[in-house]
mmCIF file of C-alpha atoms and ligand atoms in Angstrom:
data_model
loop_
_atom_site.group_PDB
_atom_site.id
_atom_site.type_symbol
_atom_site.label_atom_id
_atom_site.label_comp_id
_atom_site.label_asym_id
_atom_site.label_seq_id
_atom_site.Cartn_x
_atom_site.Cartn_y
_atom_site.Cartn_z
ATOM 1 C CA UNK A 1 0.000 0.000 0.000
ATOM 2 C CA UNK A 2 2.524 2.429 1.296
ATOM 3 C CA UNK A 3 4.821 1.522 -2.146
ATOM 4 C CA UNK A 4 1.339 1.976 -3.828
ATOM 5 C CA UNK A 5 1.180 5.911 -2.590
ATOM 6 C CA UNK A 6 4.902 6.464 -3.333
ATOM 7 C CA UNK A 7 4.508 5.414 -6.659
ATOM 8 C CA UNK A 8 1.209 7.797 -7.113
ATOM 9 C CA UNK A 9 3.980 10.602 -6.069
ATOM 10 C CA UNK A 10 6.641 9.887 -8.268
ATOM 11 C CA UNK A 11 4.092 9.407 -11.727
ATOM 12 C CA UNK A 12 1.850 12.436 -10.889
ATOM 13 C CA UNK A 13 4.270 15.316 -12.137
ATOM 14 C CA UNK A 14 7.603 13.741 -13.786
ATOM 15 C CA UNK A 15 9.597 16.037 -15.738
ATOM 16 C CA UNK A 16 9.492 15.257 -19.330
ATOM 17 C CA UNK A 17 13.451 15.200 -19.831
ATOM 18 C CA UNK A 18 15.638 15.180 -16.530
ATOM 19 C CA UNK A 19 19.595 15.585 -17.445
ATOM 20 C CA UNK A 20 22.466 14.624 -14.508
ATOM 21 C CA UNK A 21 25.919 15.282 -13.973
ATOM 22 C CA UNK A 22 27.141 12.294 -12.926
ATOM 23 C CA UNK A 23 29.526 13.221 -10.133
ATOM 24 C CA UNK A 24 32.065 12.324 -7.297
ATOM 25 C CA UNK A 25 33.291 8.846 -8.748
ATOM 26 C CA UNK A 26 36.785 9.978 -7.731
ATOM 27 C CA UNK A 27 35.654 10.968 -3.904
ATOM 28 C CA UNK A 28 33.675 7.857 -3.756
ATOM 29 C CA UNK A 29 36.695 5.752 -4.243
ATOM 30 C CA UNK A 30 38.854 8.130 -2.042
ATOM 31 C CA UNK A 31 36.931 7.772 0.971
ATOM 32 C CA UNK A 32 37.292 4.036 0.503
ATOM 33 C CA UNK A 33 41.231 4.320 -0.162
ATOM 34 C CA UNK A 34 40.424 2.723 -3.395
ATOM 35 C CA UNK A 35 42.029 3.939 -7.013
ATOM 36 C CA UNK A 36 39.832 6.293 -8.676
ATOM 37 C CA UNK A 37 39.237 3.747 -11.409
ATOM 38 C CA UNK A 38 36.988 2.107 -9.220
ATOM 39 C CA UNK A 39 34.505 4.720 -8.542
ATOM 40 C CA UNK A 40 33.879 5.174 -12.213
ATOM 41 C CA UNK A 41 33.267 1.521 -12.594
ATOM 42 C CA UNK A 42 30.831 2.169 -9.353
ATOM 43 C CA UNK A 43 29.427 5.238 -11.219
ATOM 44 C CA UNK A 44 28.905 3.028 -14.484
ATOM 45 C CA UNK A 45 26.995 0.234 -12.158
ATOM 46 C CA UNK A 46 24.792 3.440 -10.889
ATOM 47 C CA UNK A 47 23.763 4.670 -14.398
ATOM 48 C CA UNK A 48 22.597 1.479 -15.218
ATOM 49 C CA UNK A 49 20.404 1.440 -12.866
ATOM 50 C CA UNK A 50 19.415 4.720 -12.914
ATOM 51 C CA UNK A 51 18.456 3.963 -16.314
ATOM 52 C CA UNK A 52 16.513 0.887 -15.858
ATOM 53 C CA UNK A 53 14.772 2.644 -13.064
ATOM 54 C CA UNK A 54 13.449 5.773 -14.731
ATOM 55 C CA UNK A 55 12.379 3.987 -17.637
ATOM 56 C CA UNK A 56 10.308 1.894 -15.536
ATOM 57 C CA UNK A 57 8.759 5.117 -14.066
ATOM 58 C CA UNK A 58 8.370 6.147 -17.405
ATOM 59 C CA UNK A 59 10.368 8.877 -17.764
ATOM 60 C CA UNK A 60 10.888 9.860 -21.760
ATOM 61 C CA UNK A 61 13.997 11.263 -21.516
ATOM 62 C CA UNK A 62 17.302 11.105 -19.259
ATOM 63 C CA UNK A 63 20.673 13.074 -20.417
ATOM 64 C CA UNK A 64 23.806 12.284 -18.686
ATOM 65 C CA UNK A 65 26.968 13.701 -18.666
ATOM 66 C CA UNK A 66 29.497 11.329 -18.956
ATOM 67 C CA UNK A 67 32.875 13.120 -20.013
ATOM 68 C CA UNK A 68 33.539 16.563 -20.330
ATOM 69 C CA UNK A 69 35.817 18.890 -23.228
ATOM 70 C CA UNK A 70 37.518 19.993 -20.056
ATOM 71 C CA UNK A 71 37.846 16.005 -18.749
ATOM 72 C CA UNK A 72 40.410 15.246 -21.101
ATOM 73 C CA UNK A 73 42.999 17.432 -18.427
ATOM 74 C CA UNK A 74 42.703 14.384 -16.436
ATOM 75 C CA UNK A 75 45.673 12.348 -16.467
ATOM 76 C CA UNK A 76 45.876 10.004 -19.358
ATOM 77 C CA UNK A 77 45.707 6.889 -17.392
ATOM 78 C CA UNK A 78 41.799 7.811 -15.977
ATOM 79 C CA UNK A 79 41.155 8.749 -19.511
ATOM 80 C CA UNK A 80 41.990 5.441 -20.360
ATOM 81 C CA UNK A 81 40.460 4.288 -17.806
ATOM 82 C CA UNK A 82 36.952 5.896 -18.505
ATOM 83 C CA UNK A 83 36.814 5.350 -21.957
ATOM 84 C CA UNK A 84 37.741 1.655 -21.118
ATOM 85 C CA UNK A 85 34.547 1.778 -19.109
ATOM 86 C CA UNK A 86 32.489 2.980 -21.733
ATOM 87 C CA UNK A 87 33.647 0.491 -24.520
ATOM 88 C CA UNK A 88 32.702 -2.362 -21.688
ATOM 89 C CA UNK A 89 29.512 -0.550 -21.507
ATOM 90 C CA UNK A 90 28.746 -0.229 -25.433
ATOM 91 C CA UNK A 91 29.730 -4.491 -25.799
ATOM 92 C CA UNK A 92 26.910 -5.139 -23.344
ATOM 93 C CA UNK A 93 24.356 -2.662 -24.702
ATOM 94 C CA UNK A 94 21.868 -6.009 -25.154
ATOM 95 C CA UNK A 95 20.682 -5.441 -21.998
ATOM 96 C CA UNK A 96 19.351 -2.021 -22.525
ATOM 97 C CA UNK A 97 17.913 -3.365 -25.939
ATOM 98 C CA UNK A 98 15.730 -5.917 -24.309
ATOM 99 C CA UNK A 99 14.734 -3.054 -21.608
ATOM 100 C CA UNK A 100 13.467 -1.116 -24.742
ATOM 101 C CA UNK A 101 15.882 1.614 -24.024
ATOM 102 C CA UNK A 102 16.549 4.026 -26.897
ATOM 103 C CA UNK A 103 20.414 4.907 -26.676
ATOM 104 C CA UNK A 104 21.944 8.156 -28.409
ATOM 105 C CA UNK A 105 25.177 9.978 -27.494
ATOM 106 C CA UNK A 106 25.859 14.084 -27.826
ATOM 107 C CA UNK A 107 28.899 15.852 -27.768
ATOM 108 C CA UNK A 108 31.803 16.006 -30.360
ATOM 109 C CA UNK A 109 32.440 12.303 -31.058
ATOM 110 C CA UNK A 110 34.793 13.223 -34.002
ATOM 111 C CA UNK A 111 38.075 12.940 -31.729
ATOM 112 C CA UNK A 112 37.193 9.165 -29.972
ATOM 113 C CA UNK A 113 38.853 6.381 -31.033
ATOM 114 C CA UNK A 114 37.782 4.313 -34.277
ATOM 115 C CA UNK A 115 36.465 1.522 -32.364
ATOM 116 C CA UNK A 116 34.379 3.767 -29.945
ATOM 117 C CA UNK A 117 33.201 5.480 -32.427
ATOM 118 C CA UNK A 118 32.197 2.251 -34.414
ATOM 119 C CA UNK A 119 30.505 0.537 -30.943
ATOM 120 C CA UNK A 120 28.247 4.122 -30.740
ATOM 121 C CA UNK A 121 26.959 3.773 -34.133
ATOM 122 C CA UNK A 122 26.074 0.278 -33.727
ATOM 123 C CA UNK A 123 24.321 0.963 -30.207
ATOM 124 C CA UNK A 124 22.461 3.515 -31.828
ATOM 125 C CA UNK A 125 21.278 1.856 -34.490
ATOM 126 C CA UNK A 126 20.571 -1.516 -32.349
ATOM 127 C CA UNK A 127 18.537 0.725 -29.937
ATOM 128 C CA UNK A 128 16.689 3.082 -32.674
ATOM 129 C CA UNK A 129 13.396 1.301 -32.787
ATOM 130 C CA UNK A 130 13.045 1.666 -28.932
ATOM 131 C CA UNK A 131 10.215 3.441 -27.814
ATOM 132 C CA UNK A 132 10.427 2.871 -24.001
ATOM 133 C CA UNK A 133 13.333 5.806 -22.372
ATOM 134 C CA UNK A 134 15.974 8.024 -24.276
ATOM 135 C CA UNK A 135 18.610 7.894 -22.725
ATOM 136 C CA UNK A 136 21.380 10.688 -24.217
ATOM 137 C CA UNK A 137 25.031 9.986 -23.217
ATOM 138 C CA UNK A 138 26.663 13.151 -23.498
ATOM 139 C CA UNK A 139 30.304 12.416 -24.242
ATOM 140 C CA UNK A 140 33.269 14.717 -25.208
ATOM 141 C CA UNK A 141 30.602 17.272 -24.280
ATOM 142 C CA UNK A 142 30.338 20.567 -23.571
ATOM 143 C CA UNK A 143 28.000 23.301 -24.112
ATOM 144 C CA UNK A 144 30.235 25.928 -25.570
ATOM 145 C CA UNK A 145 31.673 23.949 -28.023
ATOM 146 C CA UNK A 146 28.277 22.967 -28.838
ATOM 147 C CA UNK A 147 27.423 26.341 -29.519
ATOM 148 C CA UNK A 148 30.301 27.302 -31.729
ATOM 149 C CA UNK A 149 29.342 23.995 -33.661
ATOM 150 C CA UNK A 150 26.073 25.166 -34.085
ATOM 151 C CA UNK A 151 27.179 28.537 -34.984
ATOM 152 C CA UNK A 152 29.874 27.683 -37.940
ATOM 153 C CA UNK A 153 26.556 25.450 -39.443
ATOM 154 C CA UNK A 154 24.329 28.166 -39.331
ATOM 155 C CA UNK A 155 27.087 30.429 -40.994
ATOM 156 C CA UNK A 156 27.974 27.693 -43.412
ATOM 157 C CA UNK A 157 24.076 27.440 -44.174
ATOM 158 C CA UNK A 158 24.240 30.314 -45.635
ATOM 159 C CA UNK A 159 21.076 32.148 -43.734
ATOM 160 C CA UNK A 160 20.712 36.000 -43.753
ATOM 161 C CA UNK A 161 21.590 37.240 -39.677
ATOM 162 C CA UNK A 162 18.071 39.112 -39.478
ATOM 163 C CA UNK A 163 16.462 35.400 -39.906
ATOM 164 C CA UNK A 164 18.218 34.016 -37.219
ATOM 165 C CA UNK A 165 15.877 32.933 -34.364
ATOM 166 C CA UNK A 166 16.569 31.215 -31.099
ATOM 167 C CA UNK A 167 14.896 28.417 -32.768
ATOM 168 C CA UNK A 168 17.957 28.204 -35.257
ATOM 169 C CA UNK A 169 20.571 27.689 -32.675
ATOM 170 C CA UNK A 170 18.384 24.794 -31.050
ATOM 171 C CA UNK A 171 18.129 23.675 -34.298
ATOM 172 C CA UNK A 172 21.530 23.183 -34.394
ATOM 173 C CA UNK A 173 22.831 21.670 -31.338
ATOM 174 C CA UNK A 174 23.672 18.422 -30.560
ATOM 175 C CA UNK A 175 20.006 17.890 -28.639
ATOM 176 C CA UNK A 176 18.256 19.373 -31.587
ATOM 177 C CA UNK A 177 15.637 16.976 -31.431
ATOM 178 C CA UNK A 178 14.959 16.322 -27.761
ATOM 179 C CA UNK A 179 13.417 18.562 -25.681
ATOM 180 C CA UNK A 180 14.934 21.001 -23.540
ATOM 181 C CA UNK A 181 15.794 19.455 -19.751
ATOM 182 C CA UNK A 182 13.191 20.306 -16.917
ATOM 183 C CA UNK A 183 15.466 19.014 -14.152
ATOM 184 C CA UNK A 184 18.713 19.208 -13.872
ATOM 185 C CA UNK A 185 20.370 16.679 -11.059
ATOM 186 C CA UNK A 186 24.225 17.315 -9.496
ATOM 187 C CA UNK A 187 25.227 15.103 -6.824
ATOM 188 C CA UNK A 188 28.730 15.226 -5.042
ATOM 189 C CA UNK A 189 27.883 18.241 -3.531
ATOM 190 C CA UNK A 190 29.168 20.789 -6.345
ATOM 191 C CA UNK A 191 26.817 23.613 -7.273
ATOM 192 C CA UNK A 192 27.867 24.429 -10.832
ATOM 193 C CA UNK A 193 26.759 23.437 -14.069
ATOM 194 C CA UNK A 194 30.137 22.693 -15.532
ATOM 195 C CA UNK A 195 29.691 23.797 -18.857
ATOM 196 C CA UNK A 196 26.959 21.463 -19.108
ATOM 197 C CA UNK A 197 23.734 21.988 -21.502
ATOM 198 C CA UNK A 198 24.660 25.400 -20.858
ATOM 199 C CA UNK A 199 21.687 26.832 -23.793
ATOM 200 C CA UNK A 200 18.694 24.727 -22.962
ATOM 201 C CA UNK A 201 19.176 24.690 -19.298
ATOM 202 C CA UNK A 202 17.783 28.914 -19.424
ATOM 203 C CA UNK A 203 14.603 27.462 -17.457
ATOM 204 C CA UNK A 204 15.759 24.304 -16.266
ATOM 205 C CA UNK A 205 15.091 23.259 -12.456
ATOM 206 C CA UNK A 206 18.174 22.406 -10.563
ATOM 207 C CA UNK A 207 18.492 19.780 -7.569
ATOM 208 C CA UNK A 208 22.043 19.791 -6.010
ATOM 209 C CA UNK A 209 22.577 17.167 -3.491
ATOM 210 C CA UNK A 210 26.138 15.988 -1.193
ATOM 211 C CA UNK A 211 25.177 12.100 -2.529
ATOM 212 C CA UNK A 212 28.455 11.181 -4.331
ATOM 213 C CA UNK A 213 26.937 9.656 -7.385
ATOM 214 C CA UNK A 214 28.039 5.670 -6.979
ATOM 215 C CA UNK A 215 26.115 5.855 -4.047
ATOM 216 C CA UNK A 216 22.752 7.577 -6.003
ATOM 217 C CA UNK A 217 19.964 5.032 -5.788
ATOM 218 C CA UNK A 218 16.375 4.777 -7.022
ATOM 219 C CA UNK A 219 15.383 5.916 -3.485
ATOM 220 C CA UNK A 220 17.080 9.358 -4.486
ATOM 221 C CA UNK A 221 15.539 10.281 -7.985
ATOM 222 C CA UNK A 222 12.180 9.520 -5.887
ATOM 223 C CA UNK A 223 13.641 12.174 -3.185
ATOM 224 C CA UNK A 224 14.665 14.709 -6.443
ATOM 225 C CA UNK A 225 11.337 14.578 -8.442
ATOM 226 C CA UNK A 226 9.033 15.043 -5.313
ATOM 227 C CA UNK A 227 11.016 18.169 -5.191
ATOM 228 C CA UNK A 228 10.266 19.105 -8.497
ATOM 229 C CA UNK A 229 6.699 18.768 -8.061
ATOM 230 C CA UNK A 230 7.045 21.627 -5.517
ATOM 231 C CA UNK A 231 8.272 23.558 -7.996
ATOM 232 C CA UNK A 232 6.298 26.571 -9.385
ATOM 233 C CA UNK A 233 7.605 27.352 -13.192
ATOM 234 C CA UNK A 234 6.584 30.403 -14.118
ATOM 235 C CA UNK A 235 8.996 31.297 -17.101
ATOM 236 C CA UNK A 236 8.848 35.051 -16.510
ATOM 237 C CA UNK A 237 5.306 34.839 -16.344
ATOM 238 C CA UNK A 238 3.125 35.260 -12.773
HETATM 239 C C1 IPE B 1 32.572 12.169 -12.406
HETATM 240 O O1 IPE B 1 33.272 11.887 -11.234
HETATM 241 C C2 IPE B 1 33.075 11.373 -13.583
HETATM 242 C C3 IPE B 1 33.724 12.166 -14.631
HETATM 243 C C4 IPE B 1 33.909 13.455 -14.610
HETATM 244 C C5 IPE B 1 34.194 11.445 -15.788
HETATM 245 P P1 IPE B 1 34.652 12.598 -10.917
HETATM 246 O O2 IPE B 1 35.748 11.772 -11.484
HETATM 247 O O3 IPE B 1 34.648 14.010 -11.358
HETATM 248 O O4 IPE B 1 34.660 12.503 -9.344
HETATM 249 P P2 IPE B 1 35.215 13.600 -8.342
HETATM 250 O O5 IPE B 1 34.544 14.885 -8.656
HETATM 251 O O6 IPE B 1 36.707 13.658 -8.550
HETATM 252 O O7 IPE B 1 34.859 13.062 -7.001
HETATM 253 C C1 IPE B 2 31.397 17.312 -14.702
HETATM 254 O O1 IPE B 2 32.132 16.867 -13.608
HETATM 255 C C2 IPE B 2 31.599 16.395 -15.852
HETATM 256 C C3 IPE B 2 31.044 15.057 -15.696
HETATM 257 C C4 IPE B 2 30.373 14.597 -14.655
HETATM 258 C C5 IPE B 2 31.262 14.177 -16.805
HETATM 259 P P1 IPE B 2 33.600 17.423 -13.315
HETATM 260 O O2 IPE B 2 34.087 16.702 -12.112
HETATM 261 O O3 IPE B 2 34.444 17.359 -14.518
HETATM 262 O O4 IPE B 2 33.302 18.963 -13.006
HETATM 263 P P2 IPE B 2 34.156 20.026 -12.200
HETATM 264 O O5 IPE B 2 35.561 19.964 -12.719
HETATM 265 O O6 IPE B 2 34.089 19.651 -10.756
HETATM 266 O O7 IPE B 2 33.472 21.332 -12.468
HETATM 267 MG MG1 MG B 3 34.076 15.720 -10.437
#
């Protein structure tokens, strides 16, 4: 009964597209003296879940931010390390399939390695006649070089400036056809956006919490959109 009511909660009012910054892999481990590697395998194990749990709530879309322009400072061993992580995820993408989990990346995917680059296309394309969750890895992302993407097409395309709407630049960015995010999530107790969805997140609601992200569970997305549904959007209006 009382998972009954909780349930109620969570489905009366969930955002349409909730986007996360998946952070505090490398305090996770830390606190447990382990090597940072293993809090991004954690951090992988709590995606995957996340996943499979708000596509069961039905959620339509969830963006998360999986590697920054700015994360390839990092030293080239947890580079390694990550995108290691990510090829183990794209070879066991099956799963999500039989979830009915659409999967798309964003972000500039032009630099990754041949073989990353050929186990995206083929998750994408596996997963393109999903029609349960989108989830959007954002990868080699970030939301200023996004924008000067989008910029040099518009000025390749030729268009006169005075016909230049907002609707051209969303038109042109990576997320062109998803809708902009109505929640945006940052555990690890950091209270930035990090150069994350930095154009569509203008009226975005924002839930910061000091949960290191391997140790986000369902329990937590409950605790995030309850919040939400206190929320009053009013977009400039009254
Ligand atoms: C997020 O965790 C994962 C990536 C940025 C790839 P961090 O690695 O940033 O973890 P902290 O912030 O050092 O704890
Ligand atoms: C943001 O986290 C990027 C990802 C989670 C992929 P960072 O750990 O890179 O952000 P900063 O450096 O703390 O702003
Ligand atoms: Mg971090």
């Amino acid at each position: 009964m009382s998972l009954f009511k909780k349930q109620k909660k969570t489905f009366d009012n969930l955002p349409t597209h909730i986007a996360i910054i998946m952070d505090g892999n490398g305090r996770w481990a830390k606190k447990r003296s382990l090597p940072r590697s293993a809090g991004h395998a954690a951090g992988s194990k709590t995606f995957k879940s996340i996943a499979r749990y708000a596509n069961k709530i039905g959620l339509k879309y969830l963006t998360v931010y999986a590697f920054s322009t700015e994360n390839w400072k990092r030293p080239k061993e947890e580079v390694d390390n990550i995108m290691n992580i990510l090829r183990d995820y794209l070879l066991d993408t099956d799963s999500f399939k039989n979830e009915n989990i659409m999967l798309r990346f964003i972000g500039d995917l032009t630099v990754l390695d041949e073989d990353i680059k050929e186990l995206i296309k083929k998750a994408e394309k596996d997963s393109s006649e999903a029609t349960g969750l989108r989830v959007n890895i954002a990868l080699n992302y970030g939301g200023r070089d996004e924008i000067v993407h989008a910029v040099r097409r518009i000025v390749e395309s030729g268009i006169k400036p005075e016909k230049i709407t907002e609707d051209t630049i969303s038109e042109n960015l990576y997320t062109h056809d998803i809708p902009d995010p109505d929640f945006i999530i940052r555990p690890s107790g950091e209270y930035r956006l990090s150069n994350y969805l930095i154009w569509q997140s203008a009226y975005a609601e924002y839930w910061f919490s000091d949960i290191l992200w391997p140790d986000f569970k369902p329990k937590h997305l409950d605790m995030a959109i309850e919040d939400y549904n206190n929320r009053n959007r009013r977009y400039g209006g009254i």
